[in-house]
Amino acid sequence: MHMTTNSSLILPFNKIAIIIVAMLMSFWLAACSVTPLSTPAVEPEQTSSTVANNESDPLSYQACVYPPDEMVQACNKKGGAFSQQGMLGCYQCVLSYTDAEKTCQDSTDCQGKCKNTGEFIESGAKNQSGQCASDSSPFGCYQTIEKGVAQPAICVD
């Protein structure tokens, strides 16, 4: 009686597992290098009164240490709140949108993104509608609708 093993299946699986682990480690290491800005960045569209008041944009703050009080206050003024986001739990100002769950066919119909609300559908499907996102968090799995066309689904950790 001759017994055979499936060692030919083990080698490709090990290679795939090593590649996946290497990719996850590179993403993790890249995210660990994120540090808060020492001075707030001034974007071109800011008005002179905003710059004169020395307010910084809380939406630009993404770091794994809790933001300074002035950033928290600026985020609150915009209707947001700092919370830990993503797998690393770094802090980000997340805005709540007042048009959440409004029917849409494009992100221009919303304060945020127009997202598919049901099961993911084939990318490129036309005549689709979704609902406006409830907040500005980029994390999670979702599929956007742009100009009535389903975009590829994405998962952001």
PDB file of C-alpha atoms in Angstrom:
ATOM      1  CA  MET A   1       0.000   0.000   0.000  1.00  0.00           C
ATOM      2  CA  HIS A   2       1.478   3.338  -1.061  1.00  0.00           C
ATOM      3  CA  MET A   3       0.516   6.456   0.932  1.00  0.00           C
ATOM      4  CA  THR A   4       0.985   9.951  -0.476  1.00  0.00           C
ATOM      5  CA  THR A   5       0.958  13.230   1.350  1.00  0.00           C
ATOM      6  CA  ASN A   6      -0.178  16.570   0.129  1.00  0.00           C
ATOM      7  CA  SER A   7       3.091  18.356   0.857  1.00  0.00           C
ATOM      8  CA  SER A   8       2.692  20.243  -2.417  1.00  0.00           C
ATOM      9  CA  LEU A   9      -0.199  22.153  -0.838  1.00  0.00           C
ATOM     10  CA  ILE A  10       1.695  23.025   2.349  1.00  0.00           C
ATOM     11  CA  LEU A  11       4.523  24.923   0.639  1.00  0.00           C
ATOM     12  CA  PRO A  12       2.284  27.443  -1.237  1.00  0.00           C
ATOM     13  CA  PHE A  13       0.158  27.967   1.881  1.00  0.00           C
ATOM     14  CA  ASN A  14       3.278  28.742   3.951  1.00  0.00           C
ATOM     15  CA  LYS A  15       4.472  31.237   1.347  1.00  0.00           C
ATOM     16  CA  ILE A  16       1.080  32.951   1.283  1.00  0.00           C
ATOM     17  CA  ALA A  17       0.978  33.119   5.087  1.00  0.00           C
ATOM     18  CA  ILE A  18       4.472  34.656   5.199  1.00  0.00           C
ATOM     19  CA  ILE A  19       3.530  37.250   2.570  1.00  0.00           C
ATOM     20  CA  ILE A  20       0.365  38.206   4.469  1.00  0.00           C
ATOM     21  CA  VAL A  21       2.249  38.530   7.768  1.00  0.00           C
ATOM     22  CA  ALA A  22       4.962  40.628   6.080  1.00  0.00           C
ATOM     23  CA  MET A  23       2.332  42.967   4.574  1.00  0.00           C
ATOM     24  CA  LEU A  24       0.539  43.406   7.899  1.00  0.00           C
ATOM     25  CA  MET A  25       3.819  44.129   9.681  1.00  0.00           C
ATOM     26  CA  SER A  26       4.796  46.749   7.093  1.00  0.00           C
ATOM     27  CA  PHE A  27       1.422  48.511   7.493  1.00  0.00           C
ATOM     28  CA  TRP A  28       1.725  48.359  11.272  1.00  0.00           C
ATOM     29  CA  LEU A  29       5.259  49.759  11.251  1.00  0.00           C
ATOM     30  CA  ALA A  30       4.292  52.529   8.833  1.00  0.00           C
ATOM     31  CA  ALA A  31       1.364  53.547  11.044  1.00  0.00           C
ATOM     32  CA  CYS A  32       3.555  53.618  14.151  1.00  0.00           C
ATOM     33  CA  SER A  33       5.662  56.371  12.620  1.00  0.00           C
ATOM     34  CA  VAL A  34       2.723  58.808  12.654  1.00  0.00           C
ATOM     35  CA  THR A  35       3.362  61.702  15.021  1.00  0.00           C
ATOM     36  CA  PRO A  36       1.392  64.872  15.643  1.00  0.00           C
ATOM     37  CA  LEU A  37       2.490  68.055  13.953  1.00  0.00           C
ATOM     38  CA  SER A  38       4.527  70.305  16.232  1.00  0.00           C
ATOM     39  CA  THR A  39       2.965  73.341  14.598  1.00  0.00           C
ATOM     40  CA  PRO A  40      -0.409  73.350  12.917  1.00  0.00           C
ATOM     41  CA  ALA A  41      -0.384  73.296   9.143  1.00  0.00           C
ATOM     42  CA  VAL A  42      -2.089  76.257   7.499  1.00  0.00           C
ATOM     43  CA  GLU A  43      -4.063  75.230   4.469  1.00  0.00           C
ATOM     44  CA  PRO A  44      -4.476  77.711   1.608  1.00  0.00           C
ATOM     45  CA  GLU A  45      -8.269  77.850   1.968  1.00  0.00           C
ATOM     46  CA  GLN A  46      -8.143  79.043   5.576  1.00  0.00           C
ATOM     47  CA  THR A  47      -9.378  82.560   6.075  1.00  0.00           C
ATOM     48  CA  SER A  48      -7.203  85.225   7.624  1.00  0.00           C
ATOM     49  CA  SER A  49      -9.497  85.359  10.677  1.00  0.00           C
ATOM     50  CA  THR A  50      -8.876  81.654  11.343  1.00  0.00           C
ATOM     51  CA  VAL A  51      -5.127  82.141  11.069  1.00  0.00           C
ATOM     52  CA  ALA A  52      -5.337  85.328  13.167  1.00  0.00           C
ATOM     53  CA  ASN A  53      -7.122  83.405  15.938  1.00  0.00           C
ATOM     54  CA  ASN A  54      -4.293  80.835  15.786  1.00  0.00           C
ATOM     55  CA  GLU A  55      -6.774  77.971  15.472  1.00  0.00           C
ATOM     56  CA  SER A  56      -5.506  74.752  13.939  1.00  0.00           C
ATOM     57  CA  ASP A  57      -7.483  72.305  11.847  1.00  0.00           C
ATOM     58  CA  PRO A  58      -8.469  69.382  14.102  1.00  0.00           C
ATOM     59  CA  LEU A  59      -9.092  67.220  11.030  1.00  0.00           C
ATOM     60  CA  SER A  60      -5.354  67.233  10.305  1.00  0.00           C
ATOM     61  CA  TYR A  61      -4.525  65.677  13.694  1.00  0.00           C
ATOM     62  CA  GLN A  62      -4.031  61.923  13.550  1.00  0.00           C
ATOM     63  CA  ALA A  63      -1.740  60.538  16.223  1.00  0.00           C
ATOM     64  CA  CYS A  64      -1.664  57.853  18.869  1.00  0.00           C
ATOM     65  CA  VAL A  65      -1.400  60.362  21.725  1.00  0.00           C
ATOM     66  CA  TYR A  66      -4.404  62.327  22.937  1.00  0.00           C
ATOM     67  CA  PRO A  67      -4.609  65.723  21.199  1.00  0.00           C
ATOM     68  CA  PRO A  68      -3.945  69.019  22.974  1.00  0.00           C
ATOM     69  CA  ASP A  69      -6.944  70.882  24.439  1.00  0.00           C
ATOM     70  CA  GLU A  70      -7.041  73.501  21.657  1.00  0.00           C
ATOM     71  CA  MET A  71      -7.405  70.724  19.063  1.00  0.00           C
ATOM     72  CA  VAL A  72     -10.195  69.086  21.068  1.00  0.00           C
ATOM     73  CA  GLN A  73     -12.023  72.416  21.339  1.00  0.00           C
ATOM     74  CA  ALA A  74     -11.601  73.100  17.604  1.00  0.00           C
ATOM     75  CA  CYS A  75     -12.959  69.623  16.812  1.00  0.00           C
ATOM     76  CA  ASN A  76     -15.949  70.214  19.114  1.00  0.00           C
ATOM     77  CA  LYS A  77     -16.644  73.563  17.397  1.00  0.00           C
ATOM     78  CA  LYS A  78     -16.916  71.739  14.063  1.00  0.00           C
ATOM     79  CA  GLY A  79     -19.419  69.308  15.594  1.00  0.00           C
ATOM     80  CA  GLY A  80     -16.967  66.460  16.031  1.00  0.00           C
ATOM     81  CA  ALA A  81     -15.279  64.533  18.784  1.00  0.00           C
ATOM     82  CA  PHE A  82     -11.887  62.892  19.091  1.00  0.00           C
ATOM     83  CA  SER A  83     -12.010  59.124  19.310  1.00  0.00           C
ATOM     84  CA  GLN A  84      -9.633  56.254  18.861  1.00  0.00           C
ATOM     85  CA  GLN A  85      -9.916  54.961  15.313  1.00  0.00           C
ATOM     86  CA  GLY A  86      -8.586  51.972  13.384  1.00  0.00           C
ATOM     87  CA  MET A  87      -6.642  48.940  14.551  1.00  0.00           C
ATOM     88  CA  LEU A  88      -3.937  51.079  16.161  1.00  0.00           C
ATOM     89  CA  GLY A  89      -6.448  53.153  18.095  1.00  0.00           C
ATOM     90  CA  CYS A  90      -4.934  56.486  17.073  1.00  0.00           C
ATOM     91  CA  TYR A  91      -6.932  59.633  17.799  1.00  0.00           C
ATOM     92  CA  GLN A  92      -8.846  61.368  15.039  1.00  0.00           C
ATOM     93  CA  CYS A  93     -11.487  64.083  14.970  1.00  0.00           C
ATOM     94  CA  VAL A  94     -14.675  62.412  13.724  1.00  0.00           C
ATOM     95  CA  LEU A  95     -17.442  64.695  12.514  1.00  0.00           C
ATOM     96  CA  SER A  96     -21.089  63.664  12.723  1.00  0.00           C
ATOM     97  CA  TYR A  97     -23.146  64.497   9.650  1.00  0.00           C
ATOM     98  CA  THR A  98     -26.666  65.889   9.844  1.00  0.00           C
ATOM     99  CA  ASP A  99     -27.699  64.331   6.523  1.00  0.00           C
ATOM    100  CA  ALA A 100     -26.959  60.762   7.673  1.00  0.00           C
ATOM    101  CA  GLU A 101     -29.146  58.129   5.998  1.00  0.00           C
ATOM    102  CA  LYS A 102     -30.373  60.567   3.309  1.00  0.00           C
ATOM    103  CA  THR A 103     -30.769  58.773  -0.037  1.00  0.00           C
ATOM    104  CA  CYS A 104     -27.981  59.657  -2.465  1.00  0.00           C
ATOM    105  CA  GLN A 105     -26.439  58.710  -5.788  1.00  0.00           C
ATOM    106  CA  ASP A 106     -23.141  60.577  -5.339  1.00  0.00           C
ATOM    107  CA  SER A 107     -20.991  61.965  -2.531  1.00  0.00           C
ATOM    108  CA  THR A 108     -21.813  65.483  -3.763  1.00  0.00           C
ATOM    109  CA  ASP A 109     -25.336  64.780  -2.457  1.00  0.00           C
ATOM    110  CA  CYS A 110     -23.885  64.373   1.059  1.00  0.00           C
ATOM    111  CA  GLN A 111     -21.735  66.075   3.654  1.00  0.00           C
ATOM    112  CA  GLY A 112     -19.602  62.909   3.613  1.00  0.00           C
ATOM    113  CA  LYS A 113     -19.584  59.817   1.422  1.00  0.00           C
ATOM    114  CA  CYS A 114     -22.521  58.195  -0.354  1.00  0.00           C
ATOM    115  CA  LYS A 115     -22.357  54.552   0.759  1.00  0.00           C
ATOM    116  CA  ASN A 116     -24.114  51.412  -0.387  1.00  0.00           C
ATOM    117  CA  THR A 117     -26.381  50.246   2.432  1.00  0.00           C
ATOM    118  CA  GLY A 118     -26.956  46.626   1.527  1.00  0.00           C
ATOM    119  CA  GLU A 119     -24.726  43.750   0.535  1.00  0.00           C
ATOM    120  CA  PHE A 120     -21.764  44.666  -1.632  1.00  0.00           C
ATOM    121  CA  ILE A 121     -22.680  44.677  -5.303  1.00  0.00           C
ATOM    122  CA  GLU A 122     -20.567  44.286  -8.403  1.00  0.00           C
ATOM    123  CA  SER A 123     -18.273  47.242  -8.997  1.00  0.00           C
ATOM    124  CA  GLY A 124     -19.457  49.253 -11.986  1.00  0.00           C
ATOM    125  CA  ALA A 125     -23.167  48.456 -11.509  1.00  0.00           C
ATOM    126  CA  LYS A 126     -25.153  51.489 -12.702  1.00  0.00           C
ATOM    127  CA  ASN A 127     -28.320  53.196 -11.478  1.00  0.00           C
ATOM    128  CA  GLN A 128     -27.433  52.569  -7.840  1.00  0.00           C
ATOM    129  CA  SER A 129     -28.344  54.624  -4.814  1.00  0.00           C
ATOM    130  CA  GLY A 130     -27.082  54.600  -1.269  1.00  0.00           C
ATOM    131  CA  GLN A 131     -27.286  56.582   1.942  1.00  0.00           C
ATOM    132  CA  CYS A 132     -25.163  59.435   3.204  1.00  0.00           C
ATOM    133  CA  ALA A 133     -22.570  58.378   5.793  1.00  0.00           C
ATOM    134  CA  SER A 134     -23.281  59.181   9.426  1.00  0.00           C
ATOM    135  CA  ASP A 135     -19.753  60.434  10.191  1.00  0.00           C
ATOM    136  CA  SER A 136     -16.311  61.167   8.754  1.00  0.00           C
ATOM    137  CA  SER A 137     -14.552  58.030  10.029  1.00  0.00           C
ATOM    138  CA  PRO A 138     -12.723  56.351   7.127  1.00  0.00           C
ATOM    139  CA  PHE A 139     -12.535  52.999   8.935  1.00  0.00           C
ATOM    140  CA  GLY A 140     -14.553  49.848   8.321  1.00  0.00           C
ATOM    141  CA  CYS A 141     -15.747  48.015   5.227  1.00  0.00           C
ATOM    142  CA  TYR A 142     -17.939  49.912   2.801  1.00  0.00           C
ATOM    143  CA  GLN A 143     -18.756  50.544  -0.839  1.00  0.00           C
ATOM    144  CA  THR A 144     -19.333  54.038  -2.181  1.00  0.00           C
ATOM    145  CA  ILE A 145     -21.716  55.118  -4.904  1.00  0.00           C
ATOM    146  CA  GLU A 146     -20.450  57.838  -7.266  1.00  0.00           C
ATOM    147  CA  LYS A 147     -22.654  59.277 -10.020  1.00  0.00           C
ATOM    148  CA  GLY A 148     -24.993  56.308  -9.546  1.00  0.00           C
ATOM    149  CA  VAL A 149     -22.210  53.775 -10.158  1.00  0.00           C
ATOM    150  CA  ALA A 150     -21.089  51.284  -7.511  1.00  0.00           C
ATOM    151  CA  GLN A 151     -17.389  51.615  -6.699  1.00  0.00           C
ATOM    152  CA  PRO A 152     -15.174  48.739  -5.506  1.00  0.00           C
ATOM    153  CA  ALA A 153     -15.743  47.742  -1.881  1.00  0.00           C
ATOM    154  CA  ILE A 154     -12.962  48.683   0.527  1.00  0.00           C
ATOM    155  CA  CYS A 155     -11.978  47.754   4.078  1.00  0.00           C
ATOM    156  CA  VAL A 156      -9.869  50.243   6.035  1.00  0.00           C
ATOM    157  CA  ASP A 157      -8.310  49.102   9.283  1.00  0.00           C
TER     158      ASP A 157
END
